[in-house]
Amino acid sequence: MARRGPEWAEWVHRLPAILDGLLEEWQLTVDGWMMHGYVALVVPVRTAGGGAAVLKVRFPDEEGEHEHLALQHWGGRGAVKLLRADPHRWAMLLERLRQERLGEMWDLEACEVVAGLYPLLHVPAPPQLRSLTAYVDRWAAQLSALPRNAPLPRRLVEQAVSLSRDFVADPASTGTLIHGDLHYENVMAADRVPWLAIAPKPMSGDQHYEPAPMLWSRFDELEGDIRDGVRRRFHALVDHAGLDEHRARDWVVVRMMNHACWRLLEAPGAQRVASTGDHLTMCIAVAKAVQD
């Protein structure tokens, strides 16, 4: 994490003191190996009463600023339960879940699980959340500024810009609490219910915005059957959740083109799971598949 830049390095330097302070103040005892995702450290702990929990401390960024508010708003319904939070230290005490995730499940079965979580999570948004349309307006400007020789089909770029502007002008694009990053690895098994969402990037938005991460995740599994594989996932999500197919499709196009644009705008040397060429190919393939 520290190699990502000076802000990350400074946060990593402060992390041991932050953890020590929280463990002492909240009377927590470490109860297992520390774990981490891309932006957070997670420590299994026991509370003073002996209950099992996890302490999560995340890197301070815009996407995660309101994570605790979303979890508090859901109250454990469809998502991991928030037990305590310290927004100033970007820390949360959460119920402990099991280690199984949807990545170990057949993709269409996993899509039905996620679609079943949508109605639990998609409730009226609290007023503190940033609006999805504020982000989309910014993304449309970035897409519009791409040079014509950018390695993306110009038709898809222009379509995404047009759709983005339509969504920004549409009142239905805000008002619903959305997870923002609901995919296979952000759903974990639990004891009180079979599955719960974790790690939201919450916004006041449109429920139809949600399906795209389930289409681009585990993309390598679709090799040789990309078009039909993407469409099967898309329809499993849309049909099981009762979403409007056309609106969900349009949001997928917007998200995939923005996903591609972000890669083109990344600073050289950024840490990447896939090459730029493979990433752009995936974005284009998903955007085309939902429209064919």
Tab-separated table of N, CA and C in Angstrom, residues 138-147 150-152 157 160-161 254-267 276 279-280 283:
chain	number	residue	atom	x	y	z
A	138	ARG	N	-19.317	14.341	-13.891
A	138	ARG	CA	-17.855	14.441	-14.014
A	138	ARG	C	-17.322	13.403	-15.007
A	139	TRP	N	-17.858	12.183	-14.924
A	139	TRP	CA	-17.394	11.135	-15.831
A	139	TRP	C	-17.721	11.463	-17.292
A	140	ALA	N	-18.885	12.045	-17.533
A	140	ALA	CA	-19.259	12.404	-18.904
A	140	ALA	C	-18.279	13.415	-19.476
A	141	ALA	N	-17.846	14.363	-18.647
A	141	ALA	CA	-16.874	15.358	-19.110
A	141	ALA	C	-15.542	14.693	-19.451
A	142	GLN	N	-15.127	13.710	-18.645
A	142	GLN	CA	-13.871	13.008	-18.922
A	142	GLN	C	-13.965	12.195	-20.204
A	143	LEU	N	-15.103	11.528	-20.401
A	143	LEU	CA	-15.289	10.757	-21.631
A	143	LEU	C	-15.301	11.671	-22.852
A	144	SER	N	-15.982	12.793	-22.742
A	144	SER	CA	-16.070	13.733	-23.869
A	144	SER	C	-14.694	14.268	-24.253
A	145	ALA	N	-13.804	14.365	-23.274
A	145	ALA	CA	-12.490	14.941	-23.526
A	145	ALA	C	-11.500	13.941	-24.107
A	146	LEU	N	-11.883	12.661	-24.191
A	146	LEU	CA	-10.968	11.684	-24.767
A	146	LEU	C	-10.700	12.025	-26.237
A	147	PRO	N	-9.457	11.889	-26.683
A	147	PRO	CA	-9.176	12.153	-28.107
A	147	PRO	C	-9.867	11.132	-28.999
A	150	ALA	N	-8.481	7.636	-29.187
A	150	ALA	CA	-8.425	6.779	-27.999
A	150	ALA	C	-8.836	5.362	-28.388
A	151	PRO	N	-8.248	4.335	-27.759
A	151	PRO	CA	-8.505	2.944	-28.170
A	151	PRO	C	-9.847	2.399	-27.680
A	152	LEU	N	-10.906	3.164	-27.942
A	152	LEU	CA	-12.269	2.756	-27.611
A	152	LEU	C	-13.161	3.065	-28.807
A	157	VAL	N	-18.333	5.422	-26.925
A	157	VAL	CA	-17.999	6.597	-26.124
A	157	VAL	C	-19.115	7.627	-26.223
A	160	ALA	N	-22.235	6.500	-24.410
A	160	ALA	CA	-22.105	6.623	-22.955
A	160	ALA	C	-22.242	8.072	-22.501
A	161	VAL	N	-21.679	8.993	-23.259
A	161	VAL	CA	-21.796	10.415	-22.917
A	161	VAL	C	-23.258	10.856	-22.989
A	254	VAL	N	-22.771	2.888	-19.572
A	254	VAL	CA	-22.128	4.047	-18.954
A	254	VAL	C	-20.979	3.608	-18.060
A	255	ARG	N	-21.225	2.596	-17.218
A	255	ARG	CA	-20.188	2.174	-16.281
A	255	ARG	C	-18.999	1.538	-16.991
A	256	MET	N	-19.242	0.764	-18.017
A	256	MET	CA	-18.134	0.099	-18.702
A	256	MET	C	-17.250	1.102	-19.436
A	257	MET	N	-17.852	2.097	-20.067
A	257	MET	CA	-17.050	3.096	-20.759
A	257	MET	C	-16.278	3.972	-19.770
A	258	ASN	N	-16.877	4.251	-18.632
A	258	ASN	CA	-16.147	4.998	-17.618
A	258	ASN	C	-15.048	4.152	-16.992
A	259	HIS	N	-15.301	2.880	-16.824
A	259	HIS	CA	-14.287	1.949	-16.315
A	259	HIS	C	-13.076	1.953	-17.255
A	260	ALA	N	-13.357	1.982	-18.551
A	260	ALA	CA	-12.282	2.042	-19.547
A	260	ALA	C	-11.569	3.388	-19.501
A	261	CYS	N	-12.336	4.457	-19.386
A	261	CYS	CA	-11.769	5.806	-19.361
A	261	CYS	C	-10.832	5.985	-18.178
A	262	TRP	N	-11.226	5.479	-17.016
A	262	TRP	CA	-10.364	5.607	-15.828
A	262	TRP	C	-9.008	4.961	-16.069
A	263	ARG	N	-9.010	3.808	-16.747
A	263	ARG	CA	-7.730	3.144	-17.034
A	263	ARG	C	-6.865	4.019	-17.944
A	264	LEU	N	-7.478	4.633	-18.938
A	264	LEU	CA	-6.712	5.479	-19.848
A	264	LEU	C	-6.164	6.720	-19.144
A	265	LEU	N	-6.845	7.170	-18.086
A	265	LEU	CA	-6.429	8.379	-17.374
A	265	LEU	C	-5.528	8.079	-16.175
A	266	GLU	N	-5.307	6.799	-15.876
A	266	GLU	CA	-4.470	6.434	-14.734
A	266	GLU	C	-3.043	6.928	-14.922
A	267	ALA	N	-2.415	7.236	-13.804
A	267	ALA	CA	-1.004	7.634	-13.850
A	267	ALA	C	-0.150	6.444	-14.267
A	276	THR	N	-3.558	-2.979	-19.713
A	276	THR	CA	-4.512	-1.997	-20.226
A	276	THR	C	-5.289	-2.554	-21.414
A	279	HIS	N	-7.890	-4.963	-20.214
A	279	HIS	CA	-8.943	-4.250	-19.488
A	279	HIS	C	-9.899	-3.552	-20.458
A	280	LEU	N	-9.356	-2.873	-21.452
A	280	LEU	CA	-10.202	-2.183	-22.428
A	280	LEU	C	-11.035	-3.175	-23.235
A	283	CYS	N	-13.978	-4.197	-21.101
A	283	CYS	CA	-14.995	-3.149	-20.997
A	283	CYS	C	-15.838	-3.072	-22.262
